[in-house]
Amino acid sequence: MKNKKEIDLTISNFIGKKGSLIPLLQEIQKLEGYLPKETLRYLSQKTKIKLARIYGVATFYSMFRLKPQGKHIIRVCKGTACHVSGAEDIGKAIRKELKLGELEDTTDDGLFTVMEVACLGCCSLSPVMMVDDNTHGKLTPEKVTEFLQKYK
Ligand code: FES
């Protein structure tokens, strides 16, 4: 655990308070960058909150991450212009290429994290995705595969 001292302090601030699990997890994620297994186990021991309950909350809310963020961040636009231009197929093609399950956002090799965003501000290029700081527009599922190969 990287930030044990700060985590202990956070836990002591919340311990015994009702409805504290979500803010606790948010604080821990802020400190660690994600929610590592060992930290969740530690949290369960310290707070006496069942580990299954902690996982239930951590997996229910999309704001929580159970893996560290990938080396490359892919932002897939799901805004209106992109939606009507086939953003859903683009999202599917990305997930297929990266072999990501429906509830996963980061590849096992830690290379990519996929996020959905509302609008990337370049609707005339829809459908659009960004890989790190690079914008790729007028996408097709075939182009997605081609672009992602370059980052591997
Ligand atoms: S809706 Fe996709 S860039 Fe604006």
Coordinates of N, CA and C and ligand atoms in Angstrom, one line a residue:
M1 N 0.8 -1.2 0.0 CA 0.0 0.0 0.0 C 0.9 1.2 0.0
K2 N 0.7 2.1 -1.0 CA 1.6 3.2 -1.1 C 1.4 4.3 -0.1
N3 N 0.1 4.6 0.3 CA -0.2 5.7 1.1 C -0.9 5.3 2.4
K4 N -0.2 4.3 3.1 CA -0.9 3.7 4.3 C -1.2 4.8 5.4
K5 N -0.3 5.7 5.6 CA -0.5 6.7 6.6 C -1.8 7.6 6.3
E6 N -1.8 8.0 5.1 CA -3.0 8.9 4.7 C -4.3 8.0 4.7
I7 N -4.1 6.8 4.3 CA -5.3 5.9 4.3 C -5.8 5.7 5.7
D8 N -4.9 5.4 6.6 CA -5.3 5.3 8.0 C -6.0 6.5 8.5
L9 N -5.5 7.7 8.1 CA -6.1 8.9 8.6 C -7.5 9.1 8.0
T10 N -7.6 8.8 6.7 CA -8.9 8.8 6.1 C -9.9 7.9 6.7
I11 N -9.5 6.7 7.0 CA -10.4 5.7 7.6 C -10.8 6.2 9.0
S12 N -9.9 6.8 9.8 CA -10.2 7.2 11.1 C -11.2 8.4 11.0
N13 N -11.2 9.2 10.0 CA -12.1 10.3 9.8 C -13.5 9.8 9.5
F14 N -13.6 8.6 8.9 CA -15.0 8.1 8.5 C -15.5 7.0 9.4
I15 N -14.6 6.4 10.1 CA -15.0 5.2 10.9 C -16.3 5.4 11.7
G16 N -17.2 4.5 11.6 CA -18.4 4.5 12.4 C -19.5 5.5 11.9
K17 N -19.2 6.2 10.9 CA -20.2 7.2 10.3 C -21.0 6.4 9.3
K18 N -22.3 6.7 9.4 CA -23.3 6.0 8.4 C -23.0 6.6 7.0
G19 N -23.2 5.7 6.1 CA -23.1 6.1 4.7 C -21.7 6.6 4.3
S20 N -20.7 6.0 5.0 CA -19.3 6.5 4.7 C -18.6 5.7 3.7
L21 N -19.1 4.6 3.3 CA -18.3 3.7 2.4 C -18.0 4.4 1.0
I22 N -19.0 5.1 0.4 CA -18.7 5.7 -0.9 C -17.6 6.8 -0.7
P23 N -17.8 7.8 0.2 CA -16.8 8.8 0.3 C -15.4 8.2 0.7
L24 N -15.4 7.1 1.5 CA -14.2 6.5 1.9 C -13.5 5.9 0.6
L25 N -14.2 5.3 -0.2 CA -13.7 4.7 -1.4 C -13.2 5.8 -2.4
Q26 N -13.9 6.9 -2.4 CA -13.5 8.0 -3.2 C -12.1 8.6 -2.8
E27 N -12.0 8.7 -1.4 CA -10.8 9.3 -0.9 C -9.6 8.3 -1.1
I28 N -9.9 7.0 -1.0 CA -8.8 6.1 -1.2 C -8.4 6.1 -2.7
Q29 N -9.4 6.2 -3.5 CA -9.0 6.2 -5.0 C -8.2 7.4 -5.3
K30 N -8.5 8.5 -4.7 CA -7.8 9.8 -4.9 C -6.3 9.6 -4.5
L31 N -6.1 8.9 -3.4 CA -4.8 8.6 -2.9 C -4.0 7.6 -3.7
E32 N -4.7 6.5 -4.1 CA -4.0 5.4 -4.7 C -4.1 5.4 -6.2
G33 N -5.0 6.3 -6.8 CA -5.2 6.3 -8.2 C -6.2 5.3 -8.7
Y34 N -6.4 4.2 -7.9 CA -7.5 3.2 -8.1 C -7.7 2.5 -6.8
L35 N -8.5 1.4 -6.8 CA -8.8 0.7 -5.6 C -8.1 -0.7 -5.6
P36 N -6.9 -0.7 -5.2 CA -6.1 -2.0 -5.2 C -6.8 -3.0 -4.2
K37 N -6.7 -4.3 -4.6 CA -7.3 -5.4 -3.8 C -6.8 -5.3 -2.4
E38 N -5.5 -5.2 -2.2 CA -4.9 -5.2 -0.8 C -5.5 -4.1 0.0
T39 N -5.7 -2.9 -0.6 CA -6.2 -1.8 0.1 C -7.7 -2.0 0.5
L40 N -8.4 -2.7 -0.3 CA -9.8 -3.0 0.0 C -9.9 -4.0 1.1
R41 N -9.0 -5.0 1.1 CA -9.0 -5.9 2.2 C -8.6 -5.2 3.5
Y42 N -7.7 -4.3 3.4 CA -7.2 -3.6 4.6 C -8.4 -2.7 5.1
L43 N -9.1 -2.1 4.2 CA -10.3 -1.3 4.6 C -11.3 -2.1 5.3
S44 N -11.5 -3.3 4.8 CA -12.5 -4.2 5.4 C -12.1 -4.6 6.8
Q45 N -10.8 -4.9 7.0 CA -10.3 -5.3 8.3 C -10.5 -4.1 9.3
K46 N -10.1 -3.0 8.9 CA -10.1 -1.8 9.7 C -11.6 -1.3 10.1
T47 N -12.5 -1.4 9.1 CA -13.8 -0.9 9.3 C -14.8 -1.9 9.7
K48 N -14.4 -3.2 9.6 CA -15.4 -4.3 9.8 C -16.5 -4.3 8.8
I49 N -16.3 -3.6 7.7 CA -17.3 -3.7 6.6 C -17.0 -4.9 5.8
K50 N -17.9 -5.8 5.5 CA -17.6 -7.0 4.8 C -17.0 -6.7 3.4
L51 N -16.0 -7.5 3.1 CA -15.3 -7.2 1.8 C -16.3 -7.4 0.6
A52 N -17.2 -8.3 0.7 CA -18.2 -8.5 -0.4 C -19.0 -7.2 -0.6
R53 N -19.3 -6.5 0.5 CA -20.1 -5.3 0.4 C -19.3 -4.2 -0.2
I54 N -18.0 -4.1 0.2 CA -17.1 -3.1 -0.4 C -17.0 -3.3 -1.9
Y55 N -16.8 -4.6 -2.3 CA -16.7 -4.9 -3.7 C -18.0 -4.6 -4.5
G56 N -19.1 -4.9 -3.8 CA -20.4 -4.6 -4.4 C -20.5 -3.1 -4.7
V57 N -20.1 -2.2 -3.8 CA -20.2 -0.8 -4.1 C -19.1 -0.4 -5.1
A58 N -17.9 -0.9 -5.0 CA -16.8 -0.5 -5.9 C -17.1 -0.9 -7.3
T59 N -17.8 -2.0 -7.5 CA -18.1 -2.4 -8.9 C -19.4 -1.9 -9.4
F60 N -20.3 -1.4 -8.5 CA -21.5 -0.8 -9.0 C -21.4 0.6 -9.6
Y61 N -20.5 1.4 -9.0 CA -20.4 2.8 -9.5 C -19.2 2.9 -10.5
S62 N -19.5 3.5 -11.6 CA -18.5 3.5 -12.7 C -17.4 4.5 -12.3
M63 N -17.5 5.3 -11.3 CA -16.4 6.2 -10.9 C -15.3 5.5 -10.3
F64 N -15.5 4.3 -9.8 CA -14.5 3.5 -9.1 C -13.7 2.7 -10.1
R65 N -12.4 2.6 -9.9 CA -11.5 1.8 -10.7 C -10.8 0.8 -9.9
L66 N -10.9 -0.5 -10.4 CA -10.3 -1.6 -9.7 C -8.9 -1.9 -10.3
K67 N -8.6 -1.2 -11.4 CA -7.3 -1.4 -12.0 C -6.6 -0.1 -12.2
P68 N -5.3 0.0 -12.2 CA -4.7 1.3 -12.5 C -5.0 1.8 -13.9
Q69 N -5.0 3.1 -14.1 CA -5.4 3.6 -15.4 C -4.3 3.1 -16.5
G70 N -4.8 2.8 -17.7 CA -3.9 2.3 -18.7 C -2.9 3.4 -19.2
K71 N -1.9 2.9 -19.9 CA -0.8 3.8 -20.4 C -1.5 4.8 -21.4
H72 N -2.4 4.3 -22.3 CA -3.0 5.2 -23.2 C -4.5 5.3 -22.9
I73 N -5.0 6.5 -22.9 CA -6.4 6.8 -22.6 C -7.2 7.0 -23.9
I74 N -8.2 6.2 -24.1 CA -9.0 6.3 -25.3 C -10.4 6.9 -24.8
R75 N -10.7 8.1 -25.4 CA -12.0 8.7 -25.1 C -12.9 8.5 -26.3
V76 N -14.0 7.8 -26.1 CA -14.9 7.6 -27.2 C -16.1 8.5 -27.0
C77 N -16.3 9.3 -28.0 CA -17.4 10.3 -27.9 C -18.8 9.6 -28.1
K78 N -19.7 9.9 -27.1 CA -21.0 9.3 -27.2 C -22.0 10.5 -27.3
G79 N -21.5 11.7 -27.7 CA -22.4 12.8 -27.9 C -23.4 12.6 -29.0
T80 N -24.3 13.6 -29.1 CA -25.4 13.4 -30.1 C -24.9 13.2 -31.5
A81 N -24.0 14.1 -32.0 CA -23.5 14.0 -33.3 C -22.8 12.7 -33.6
C82 N -22.0 12.3 -32.7 CA -21.3 11.0 -32.8 C -22.3 9.8 -32.7
H83 N -23.2 10.0 -31.8 CA -24.2 8.9 -31.7 C -24.9 8.6 -33.0
V84 N -25.4 9.7 -33.6 CA -26.1 9.5 -34.9 C -25.2 9.0 -36.0
S85 N -23.9 9.2 -35.9 CA -23.0 8.8 -36.9 C -22.3 7.4 -36.6
G86 N -22.9 6.7 -35.6 CA -22.4 5.3 -35.4 C -21.4 5.1 -34.3
A87 N -21.5 6.0 -33.3 CA -20.5 5.9 -32.1 C -20.6 4.5 -31.5
E88 N -21.8 3.9 -31.5 CA -22.0 2.7 -30.8 C -21.1 1.6 -31.5
D89 N -21.1 1.6 -32.8 CA -20.3 0.6 -33.5 C -18.8 0.8 -33.3
I90 N -18.5 2.1 -33.1 CA -17.1 2.4 -32.8 C -16.7 1.9 -31.5
G91 N -17.6 2.1 -30.5 CA -17.3 1.6 -29.1 C -17.1 0.1 -29.2
K92 N -18.0 -0.6 -29.9 CA -18.0 -2.0 -30.0 C -16.6 -2.5 -30.6
A93 N -16.2 -1.8 -31.7 CA -15.0 -2.2 -32.4 C -13.8 -2.0 -31.5
I94 N -13.8 -0.9 -30.7 CA -12.7 -0.7 -29.7 C -12.6 -1.8 -28.7
R95 N -13.8 -2.2 -28.2 CA -13.8 -3.2 -27.1 C -13.4 -4.6 -27.7
K96 N -13.8 -4.8 -29.0 CA -13.5 -6.1 -29.6 C -11.9 -6.1 -29.8
E97 N -11.4 -5.0 -30.4 CA -10.0 -5.0 -30.7 C -9.1 -5.2 -29.4
L98 N -9.6 -4.6 -28.3 CA -8.8 -4.6 -27.1 C -9.2 -5.8 -26.2
K99 N -10.2 -6.6 -26.7 CA -10.7 -7.8 -25.9 C -11.1 -7.4 -24.5
L100 N -11.9 -6.3 -24.5 CA -12.4 -5.8 -23.2 C -13.8 -6.3 -22.9
G101 N -14.1 -6.9 -21.7 CA -15.4 -7.3 -21.4 C -16.3 -6.1 -21.2
E102 N -17.6 -6.3 -21.1 CA -18.6 -5.2 -21.1 C -18.4 -4.3 -19.9
L103 N -18.0 -4.9 -18.7 CA -17.8 -4.0 -17.5 C -16.4 -3.6 -17.3
E104 N -15.5 -4.0 -18.2 CA -14.0 -3.6 -18.0 C -13.7 -2.3 -18.8
D105 N -12.8 -1.5 -18.2 CA -12.4 -0.3 -19.0 C -10.9 -0.3 -19.2
T106 N -10.2 -1.2 -18.6 CA -8.7 -1.2 -18.8 C -8.3 -2.6 -19.2
T107 N -7.4 -2.7 -20.2 CA -6.9 -3.9 -20.7 C -6.0 -4.6 -19.6
D108 N -5.9 -5.9 -19.7 CA -5.1 -6.6 -18.7 C -3.6 -6.3 -18.7
D109 N -3.1 -5.9 -19.9 CA -1.7 -5.6 -20.0 C -1.5 -4.1 -19.6
G110 N -2.5 -3.4 -19.2 CA -2.3 -2.1 -18.7 C -2.0 -1.0 -19.7
L111 N -2.3 -1.4 -21.0 CA -1.9 -0.5 -22.1 C -3.0 0.5 -22.4
F112 N -4.3 0.1 -22.3 CA -5.4 1.0 -22.6 C -6.4 1.1 -21.6
T113 N -6.9 2.3 -21.4 CA -8.2 2.5 -20.6 C -9.2 3.2 -21.5
V114 N -10.4 2.7 -21.6 CA -11.4 3.3 -22.5 C -12.4 4.1 -21.6
M115 N -12.7 5.3 -22.0 CA -13.7 6.1 -21.4 C -14.7 6.6 -22.4
E116 N -16.0 6.7 -21.9 CA -17.0 7.4 -22.8 C -17.1 8.8 -22.4
V117 N -17.2 9.7 -23.4 CA -17.3 11.1 -23.0 C -18.5 11.7 -23.8
A118 N -19.0 12.8 -23.3 CA -20.2 13.4 -23.9 C -20.0 14.1 -25.2
C119 N -18.9 14.9 -25.3 CA -18.6 15.6 -26.6 C -17.2 16.0 -26.6
L120 N -16.5 15.8 -27.7 CA -15.1 16.1 -27.7 C -14.9 17.5 -28.4
G121 N -16.0 18.1 -28.8 CA -15.9 19.5 -29.3 C -15.5 19.5 -30.8
C122 N -15.5 18.4 -31.5 CA -15.2 18.4 -32.9 C -16.3 17.6 -33.6
C123 N -17.5 18.0 -33.4 CA -18.7 17.2 -33.9 C -18.7 17.0 -35.4
S124 N -18.1 18.0 -36.2 CA -18.1 17.8 -37.6 C -17.3 16.6 -38.1
L125 N -16.4 16.1 -37.2 CA -15.6 14.9 -37.5 C -16.2 13.6 -37.0
S126 N -17.5 13.7 -36.6 CA -18.1 12.5 -36.0 C -18.2 11.3 -36.9
P127 N -18.1 10.1 -36.4 CA -17.8 9.8 -35.0 C -16.3 9.9 -34.6
V128 N -16.1 10.3 -33.4 CA -14.7 10.7 -33.0 C -14.2 9.9 -31.8
M129 N -12.9 9.7 -31.7 CA -12.3 9.2 -30.5 C -11.0 9.9 -30.3
M130 N -10.5 10.0 -29.1 CA -9.2 10.5 -28.9 C -8.4 9.5 -28.2
V131 N -7.2 9.3 -28.7 CA -6.2 8.4 -28.0 C -5.1 9.3 -27.5
D132 N -5.1 9.4 -26.2 CA -4.2 10.4 -25.5 C -4.6 11.8 -26.0
D133 N -3.6 12.5 -26.7 CA -4.0 13.9 -27.2 C -4.3 13.9 -28.6
N134 N -4.4 12.7 -29.3 CA -4.6 12.7 -30.7 C -6.1 12.4 -31.0
T135 N -6.7 13.3 -31.9 CA -8.1 13.1 -32.2 C -8.2 12.3 -33.5
H136 N -9.0 11.3 -33.6 CA -9.3 10.5 -34.8 C -10.8 10.7 -35.1
G137 N -11.0 11.2 -36.3 CA -12.4 11.5 -36.7 C -12.8 10.7 -37.9
K138 N -14.1 10.9 -38.2 CA -14.7 10.2 -39.4 C -14.4 8.7 -39.3
L139 N -14.6 8.2 -38.1 CA -14.2 6.8 -37.9 C -15.1 5.8 -38.5
T140 N -14.5 4.6 -38.8 CA -15.3 3.4 -39.1 C -14.7 2.3 -38.2
P141 N -15.4 1.3 -38.0 CA -14.8 0.2 -37.2 C -13.5 -0.3 -37.7
E142 N -13.3 -0.3 -39.0 CA -12.1 -0.7 -39.6 C -10.9 0.2 -39.3
K143 N -11.2 1.5 -39.3 CA -10.2 2.5 -39.0 C -9.8 2.4 -37.6
V144 N -10.7 2.1 -36.7 CA -10.4 2.0 -35.3 C -9.4 0.9 -35.1
T145 N -9.6 -0.2 -35.7 CA -8.7 -1.3 -35.5 C -7.3 -0.9 -36.0
E146 N -7.3 -0.2 -37.2 CA -6.0 0.2 -37.7 C -5.3 1.2 -36.8
F147 N -6.0 2.2 -36.2 CA -5.4 3.2 -35.4 C -4.8 2.5 -34.1
L148 N -5.6 1.6 -33.5 CA -5.2 1.0 -32.2 C -4.0 0.1 -32.4
Q149 N -3.9 -0.5 -33.6 CA -2.7 -1.3 -33.8 C -1.4 -0.5 -33.6
K150 N -1.5 0.8 -34.1 CA -0.3 1.6 -34.0 C 0.2 1.9 -32.6
Y151 N -0.8 1.8 -31.6 CA -0.4 2.1 -30.2 C 0.1 0.9 -29.5
K152 N -0.1 -0.2 -30.1 CA 0.3 -1.5 -29.4 C 1.8 -1.7 -29.4
Ligands
FES1 S1 -20.8 14.8 -30.3 FE1 -18.9 13.8 -30.7 S2 -17.5 15.4 -30.9 FE2 -19.3 16.4 -30.4

